[in-house]
Amino acid sequence: MDDHNIVIKPLVTEQGMHFASKYNAYAFEVNKKSNKTQIARAIERLYNVKVDSVRTSNRKGKLRRRGRNIGVTRSWKKATVVLHEDYHIDIF
């Protein structure tokens, strides 16, 4: 799998900015089929950083209703990547 197919996009949120400044941890939306080692290698290659650890979670889609129509938002996978203390990513 290609690095750009593994890491879909960085998640830029207020809480994510707090974690980046305090814990040097960044959140990304990643491919559902990727594992932690693939995610760590892809982040290291794309951003030229050293990854200490990776935490992943599968986010289930939620039910949404609009009038009589009921739908489901898509499910996705979130990865929180903690970098070595000498590195940082400028995504904000």
Short mmCIF file of N, CA, C and O in Angstrom, two decimals:
data_model
loop_
_atom_site.label_atom_id
_atom_site.label_comp_id
_atom_site.label_asym_id
_atom_site.label_seq_id
_atom_site.Cartn_x
_atom_site.Cartn_y
_atom_site.Cartn_z
N MET A 1 0.85 -1.17 0.00
CA MET A 1 0.00 0.00 0.00
C MET A 1 0.90 1.24 0.00
O MET A 1 1.90 1.31 0.70
N ASP A 2 0.54 2.24 -0.78
CA ASP A 2 1.29 3.48 -0.90
C ASP A 2 1.11 4.35 0.35
O ASP A 2 0.07 4.30 1.00
N ASP A 3 2.11 5.17 0.66
CA ASP A 3 2.05 6.03 1.85
C ASP A 3 0.87 7.00 1.79
O ASP A 3 0.23 7.27 2.79
N HIS A 4 0.58 7.52 0.60
CA HIS A 4 -0.53 8.46 0.46
C HIS A 4 -1.88 7.77 0.56
O HIS A 4 -2.89 8.42 0.85
N ASN A 5 -1.92 6.47 0.34
CA ASN A 5 -3.16 5.71 0.52
C ASN A 5 -3.36 5.30 1.97
O ASN A 5 -4.48 5.03 2.39
N ILE A 6 -2.29 5.24 2.74
CA ILE A 6 -2.41 4.88 4.16
C ILE A 6 -2.88 6.07 4.97
O ILE A 6 -3.84 5.98 5.72
N VAL A 7 -2.20 7.21 4.82
CA VAL A 7 -2.56 8.43 5.55
C VAL A 7 -3.48 9.26 4.66
O VAL A 7 -3.06 9.79 3.65
N ILE A 8 -4.75 9.35 5.05
CA ILE A 8 -5.73 10.07 4.22
C ILE A 8 -5.64 11.57 4.45
O ILE A 8 -5.50 12.34 3.52
N LYS A 9 -5.71 11.99 5.73
CA LYS A 9 -5.61 13.43 6.02
C LYS A 9 -5.31 13.63 7.50
O LYS A 9 -5.67 12.79 8.33
N PRO A 10 -4.66 14.75 7.84
CA PRO A 10 -4.49 15.08 9.25
C PRO A 10 -5.79 15.64 9.81
O PRO A 10 -6.55 16.30 9.10
N LEU A 11 -6.05 15.38 11.07
CA LEU A 11 -7.25 15.89 11.73
C LEU A 11 -6.86 17.14 12.52
O LEU A 11 -6.15 17.06 13.52
N VAL A 12 -7.32 18.29 12.05
CA VAL A 12 -6.99 19.56 12.68
C VAL A 12 -8.18 20.00 13.51
O VAL A 12 -9.20 20.46 12.98
N THR A 13 -8.08 19.81 14.82
CA THR A 13 -9.14 20.20 15.75
C THR A 13 -8.51 20.96 16.91
O THR A 13 -7.29 20.99 17.07
N GLU A 14 -9.34 21.56 17.71
CA GLU A 14 -8.84 22.29 18.87
C GLU A 14 -8.15 21.35 19.85
O GLU A 14 -7.09 21.65 20.39
N GLN A 15 -8.76 20.20 20.08
CA GLN A 15 -8.15 19.22 20.97
C GLN A 15 -6.86 18.66 20.37
O GLN A 15 -5.88 18.43 21.08
N GLY A 16 -6.84 18.48 19.06
CA GLY A 16 -5.62 18.01 18.40
C GLY A 16 -4.48 19.00 18.52
O GLY A 16 -3.31 18.61 18.68
N MET A 17 -4.77 20.29 18.45
CA MET A 17 -3.74 21.31 18.62
C MET A 17 -3.19 21.28 20.05
O MET A 17 -1.98 21.46 20.26
N HIS A 18 -4.05 21.03 21.01
CA HIS A 18 -3.62 20.93 22.40
C HIS A 18 -2.68 19.74 22.59
O HIS A 18 -1.62 19.86 23.23
N PHE A 19 -3.05 18.59 22.06
CA PHE A 19 -2.22 17.39 22.18
C PHE A 19 -0.89 17.57 21.45
O PHE A 19 0.14 17.08 21.90
N ALA A 20 -0.91 18.29 20.32
CA ALA A 20 0.33 18.50 19.58
C ALA A 20 1.29 19.38 20.37
O ALA A 20 2.50 19.11 20.40
N SER A 21 0.78 20.40 21.03
CA SER A 21 1.66 21.29 21.77
C SER A 21 2.11 20.68 23.11
O SER A 21 3.24 20.89 23.53
N LYS A 22 1.24 19.95 23.76
CA LYS A 22 1.57 19.42 25.09
C LYS A 22 2.25 18.05 25.05
O LYS A 22 3.22 17.81 25.77
N TYR A 23 1.77 17.14 24.22
CA TYR A 23 2.26 15.76 24.21
C TYR A 23 3.02 15.38 22.94
O TYR A 23 3.47 14.24 22.82
N ASN A 24 3.12 16.29 21.98
CA ASN A 24 3.76 16.01 20.69
C ASN A 24 3.05 14.85 19.98
O ASN A 24 3.69 13.97 19.41
N ALA A 25 1.71 14.83 20.06
CA ALA A 25 0.89 13.78 19.47
C ALA A 25 -0.01 14.39 18.41
O ALA A 25 -0.63 15.43 18.63
N TYR A 26 -0.10 13.75 17.25
CA TYR A 26 -0.87 14.25 16.13
C TYR A 26 -1.87 13.20 15.69
O TYR A 26 -1.58 12.01 15.72
N ALA A 27 -3.06 13.65 15.27
CA ALA A 27 -4.13 12.73 14.86
C ALA A 27 -4.28 12.75 13.34
O ALA A 27 -4.19 13.80 12.71
N PHE A 28 -4.51 11.57 12.78
CA PHE A 28 -4.68 11.41 11.34
C PHE A 28 -5.84 10.47 11.07
O PHE A 28 -6.09 9.55 11.84
N GLU A 29 -6.52 10.72 9.96
CA GLU A 29 -7.46 9.74 9.44
C GLU A 29 -6.67 8.82 8.52
O GLU A 29 -5.95 9.29 7.64
N VAL A 30 -6.78 7.52 8.75
CA VAL A 30 -5.98 6.55 8.00
C VAL A 30 -6.89 5.51 7.35
O VAL A 30 -8.08 5.40 7.68
N ASN A 31 -6.30 4.75 6.45
CA ASN A 31 -7.01 3.68 5.77
C ASN A 31 -7.42 2.62 6.78
O ASN A 31 -6.65 2.27 7.68
N LYS A 32 -8.64 2.09 6.64
CA LYS A 32 -9.16 1.12 7.60
C LYS A 32 -8.37 -0.19 7.61
O LYS A 32 -8.34 -0.88 8.62
N LYS A 33 -7.71 -0.51 6.52
CA LYS A 33 -6.99 -1.78 6.42
C LYS A 33 -5.53 -1.68 6.87
O LYS A 33 -4.84 -2.68 6.91
N SER A 34 -5.06 -0.50 7.21
CA SER A 34 -3.66 -0.33 7.59
C SER A 34 -3.45 -0.69 9.06
O SER A 34 -4.35 -0.55 9.88
N ASN A 35 -2.24 -1.14 9.37
CA ASN A 35 -1.91 -1.48 10.76
C ASN A 35 -0.94 -0.44 11.32
O ASN A 35 -0.54 0.50 10.63
N LYS A 36 -0.54 -0.61 12.58
CA LYS A 36 0.26 0.41 13.26
C LYS A 36 1.65 0.57 12.65
O LYS A 36 2.15 1.69 12.55
N THR A 37 2.28 -0.52 12.25
CA THR A 37 3.62 -0.40 11.66
C THR A 37 3.57 0.29 10.31
O THR A 37 4.45 1.09 9.99
N GLN A 38 2.55 0.01 9.50
CA GLN A 38 2.40 0.69 8.22
C GLN A 38 2.15 2.18 8.42
O GLN A 38 2.70 3.01 7.70
N ILE A 39 1.34 2.53 9.42
CA ILE A 39 1.04 3.94 9.70
C ILE A 39 2.30 4.65 10.16
O ILE A 39 2.61 5.75 9.69
N ALA A 40 3.08 4.04 11.04
CA ALA A 40 4.30 4.66 11.54
C ALA A 40 5.30 4.89 10.41
O ALA A 40 5.89 5.97 10.30
N ARG A 41 5.50 3.90 9.54
CA ARG A 41 6.43 4.06 8.41
C ARG A 41 5.96 5.13 7.45
O ARG A 41 6.76 5.90 6.93
N ALA A 42 4.64 5.20 7.19
CA ALA A 42 4.12 6.20 6.26
C ALA A 42 4.30 7.62 6.81
O ALA A 42 4.69 8.53 6.08
N ILE A 43 4.04 7.82 8.11
CA ILE A 43 4.22 9.14 8.72
C ILE A 43 5.69 9.54 8.69
O ILE A 43 6.04 10.69 8.40
N GLU A 44 6.58 8.60 8.99
CA GLU A 44 8.02 8.90 8.96
C GLU A 44 8.47 9.31 7.57
O GLU A 44 9.28 10.23 7.42
N ARG A 45 7.99 8.64 6.54
CA ARG A 45 8.39 8.97 5.17
C ARG A 45 7.77 10.27 4.68
O ARG A 45 8.44 11.07 4.02
N LEU A 46 6.50 10.50 4.99
CA LEU A 46 5.81 11.68 4.47
C LEU A 46 6.26 12.97 5.14
O LEU A 46 6.37 14.01 4.49
N TYR A 47 6.51 12.94 6.45
CA TYR A 47 6.81 14.16 7.19
C TYR A 47 8.26 14.25 7.68
O TYR A 47 8.61 15.21 8.35
N ASN A 48 9.10 13.26 7.38
CA ASN A 48 10.51 13.23 7.79
C ASN A 48 10.67 13.42 9.30
O ASN A 48 11.37 14.31 9.77
N VAL A 49 9.97 12.58 10.06
CA VAL A 49 10.01 12.62 11.52
C VAL A 49 10.28 11.21 12.04
O VAL A 49 10.29 10.25 11.28
N LYS A 50 10.50 11.11 13.36
CA LYS A 50 10.68 9.80 14.01
C LYS A 50 9.49 9.54 14.91
O LYS A 50 9.19 10.34 15.80
N VAL A 51 8.80 8.44 14.70
CA VAL A 51 7.59 8.10 15.45
C VAL A 51 7.95 7.24 16.65
O VAL A 51 8.69 6.26 16.53
N ASP A 52 7.43 7.63 17.83
CA ASP A 52 7.63 6.83 19.03
C ASP A 52 6.55 5.76 19.18
O ASP A 52 6.85 4.60 19.45
N SER A 53 5.27 6.16 19.05
CA SER A 53 4.19 5.19 19.21
C SER A 53 2.99 5.60 18.38
O SER A 53 2.85 6.75 17.98
N VAL A 54 2.13 4.62 18.14
CA VAL A 54 0.90 4.83 17.36
C VAL A 54 -0.25 4.20 18.12
O VAL A 54 -0.15 3.05 18.57
N ARG A 55 -1.34 4.95 18.28
CA ARG A 55 -2.59 4.42 18.84
C ARG A 55 -3.66 4.54 17.77
O ARG A 55 -3.78 5.58 17.13
N THR A 56 -4.45 3.48 17.60
CA THR A 56 -5.50 3.51 16.58
C THR A 56 -6.85 3.24 17.22
O THR A 56 -6.95 2.60 18.27
N SER A 57 -7.89 3.75 16.56
CA SER A 57 -9.26 3.45 16.99
C SER A 57 -10.16 3.46 15.77
O SER A 57 -10.00 4.29 14.87
N ASN A 58 -11.08 2.53 15.73
CA ASN A 58 -12.06 2.47 14.66
C ASN A 58 -13.29 3.26 15.07
O ASN A 58 -13.89 2.99 16.11
N ARG A 59 -13.65 4.24 14.26
CA ARG A 59 -14.78 5.11 14.56
C ARG A 59 -15.99 4.62 13.77
O ARG A 59 -15.95 4.58 12.54
N LYS A 60 -17.02 4.23 14.47
CA LYS A 60 -18.21 3.69 13.84
C LYS A 60 -19.08 4.83 13.30
O LYS A 60 -19.20 5.88 13.94
N GLY A 61 -19.72 4.61 12.16
CA GLY A 61 -20.61 5.61 11.59
C GLY A 61 -21.86 5.78 12.43
O GLY A 61 -22.33 4.84 13.08
N LYS A 62 -22.40 7.00 12.42
CA LYS A 62 -23.57 7.31 13.25
C LYS A 62 -24.82 7.37 12.40
O LYS A 62 -24.78 7.71 11.23
N LEU A 63 -25.96 7.06 13.04
CA LEU A 63 -27.24 7.20 12.37
C LEU A 63 -27.59 8.67 12.25
O LEU A 63 -27.48 9.43 13.22
N ARG A 64 -28.04 9.08 11.06
CA ARG A 64 -28.48 10.44 10.83
C ARG A 64 -29.84 10.39 10.17
O ARG A 64 -30.09 9.56 9.30
N ARG A 65 -30.71 11.30 10.58
CA ARG A 65 -32.06 11.31 10.04
C ARG A 65 -32.36 12.68 9.49
O ARG A 65 -32.04 13.70 10.10
N ARG A 66 -32.96 12.71 8.31
CA ARG A 66 -33.37 13.96 7.68
C ARG A 66 -34.80 13.75 7.18
O ARG A 66 -35.01 13.16 6.13
N GLY A 67 -35.74 14.21 7.96
CA GLY A 67 -37.14 13.94 7.63
C GLY A 67 -37.45 12.48 7.86
O GLY A 67 -37.20 11.93 8.92
N ARG A 68 -37.99 11.84 6.81
CA ARG A 68 -38.28 10.41 6.93
C ARG A 68 -37.11 9.55 6.51
O ARG A 68 -37.13 8.34 6.71
N ASN A 69 -36.10 10.14 5.93
CA ASN A 69 -34.95 9.38 5.44
C ASN A 69 -33.94 9.15 6.55
O ASN A 69 -33.56 10.06 7.27
N ILE A 70 -33.51 7.91 6.67
CA ILE A 70 -32.51 7.55 7.67
C ILE A 70 -31.27 7.06 6.94
O ILE A 70 -31.36 6.26 6.01
N GLY A 71 -30.13 7.56 7.36
CA GLY A 71 -28.87 7.15 6.76
C GLY A 71 -27.81 6.94 7.82
O GLY A 71 -28.05 7.13 9.01
N VAL A 72 -26.65 6.54 7.37
CA VAL A 72 -25.54 6.29 8.28
C VAL A 72 -24.31 6.99 7.72
O VAL A 72 -24.02 6.89 6.53
N THR A 73 -23.59 7.73 8.58
CA THR A 73 -22.33 8.31 8.15
C THR A 73 -21.30 7.21 8.03
O THR A 73 -21.46 6.13 8.60
N ARG A 74 -20.25 7.48 7.32
CA ARG A 74 -19.27 6.42 7.05
C ARG A 74 -18.42 6.12 8.28
O ARG A 74 -18.17 7.00 9.12
N SER A 75 -17.95 4.90 8.36
CA SER A 75 -17.03 4.50 9.42
C SER A 75 -15.61 4.82 8.96
O SER A 75 -15.32 4.79 7.77
N TRP A 76 -14.73 5.13 9.92
CA TRP A 76 -13.35 5.47 9.57
C TRP A 76 -12.41 5.10 10.69
O TRP A 76 -12.83 4.75 11.79
N LYS A 77 -11.12 5.14 10.41
CA LYS A 77 -10.10 4.76 11.38
C LYS A 77 -9.26 5.99 11.71
O LYS A 77 -8.83 6.73 10.84
N LYS A 78 -9.03 6.18 13.01
CA LYS A 78 -8.25 7.32 13.51
C LYS A 78 -6.96 6.80 14.11
O LYS A 78 -6.96 5.80 14.84
N ALA A 79 -5.84 7.47 13.79
CA ALA A 79 -4.55 7.11 14.36
C ALA A 79 -3.98 8.32 15.07
O ALA A 79 -3.92 9.41 14.51
N THR A 80 -3.55 8.13 16.31
CA THR A 80 -2.86 9.17 17.06
C THR A 80 -1.39 8.77 17.11
O THR A 80 -1.04 7.72 17.62
N VAL A 81 -0.54 9.64 16.56
CA VAL A 81 0.88 9.35 16.41
C VAL A 81 1.67 10.23 17.36
O VAL A 81 1.55 11.46 17.31
N VAL A 82 2.45 9.62 18.25
CA VAL A 82 3.32 10.36 19.17
C VAL A 82 4.72 10.37 18.57
O VAL A 82 5.28 9.31 18.27
N LEU A 83 5.27 11.57 18.42
CA LEU A 83 6.59 11.72 17.81
C LEU A 83 7.69 11.79 18.86
O LEU A 83 7.43 12.08 20.03
N HIS A 84 8.90 11.54 18.42
CA HIS A 84 10.07 11.70 19.27
C HIS A 84 10.16 13.17 19.67
O HIS A 84 9.75 14.06 18.93
N GLU A 85 10.70 13.46 20.84
CA GLU A 85 10.66 14.82 21.39
C GLU A 85 11.42 15.85 20.55
O GLU A 85 11.17 17.04 20.67
N ASP A 86 12.34 15.42 19.68
CA ASP A 86 13.10 16.36 18.85
C ASP A 86 12.38 16.75 17.57
O ASP A 86 12.84 17.64 16.85
N TYR A 87 11.25 16.13 17.26
CA TYR A 87 10.55 16.35 15.99
C TYR A 87 9.17 16.97 16.24
O TYR A 87 8.59 16.82 17.31
N HIS A 88 8.67 17.65 15.20
CA HIS A 88 7.30 18.16 15.22
C HIS A 88 6.82 18.28 13.77
O HIS A 88 7.62 18.29 12.84
N ILE A 89 5.51 18.39 13.60
CA ILE A 89 4.88 18.52 12.29
C ILE A 89 4.15 19.84 12.24
O ILE A 89 3.40 20.17 13.15
N ASP A 90 4.33 20.61 11.17
CA ASP A 90 3.62 21.87 10.98
C ASP A 90 2.42 21.64 10.07
O ASP A 90 2.51 21.82 8.86
N ILE A 91 1.29 21.23 10.65
CA ILE A 91 0.08 21.01 9.85
C ILE A 91 -0.99 22.02 10.14
O ILE A 91 -2.03 22.03 9.52
N PHE A 92 -0.78 22.91 11.10
CA PHE A 92 -1.80 23.87 11.48
C PHE A 92 -1.63 25.14 10.72
O PHE A 92 -0.85 25.91 10.71
#
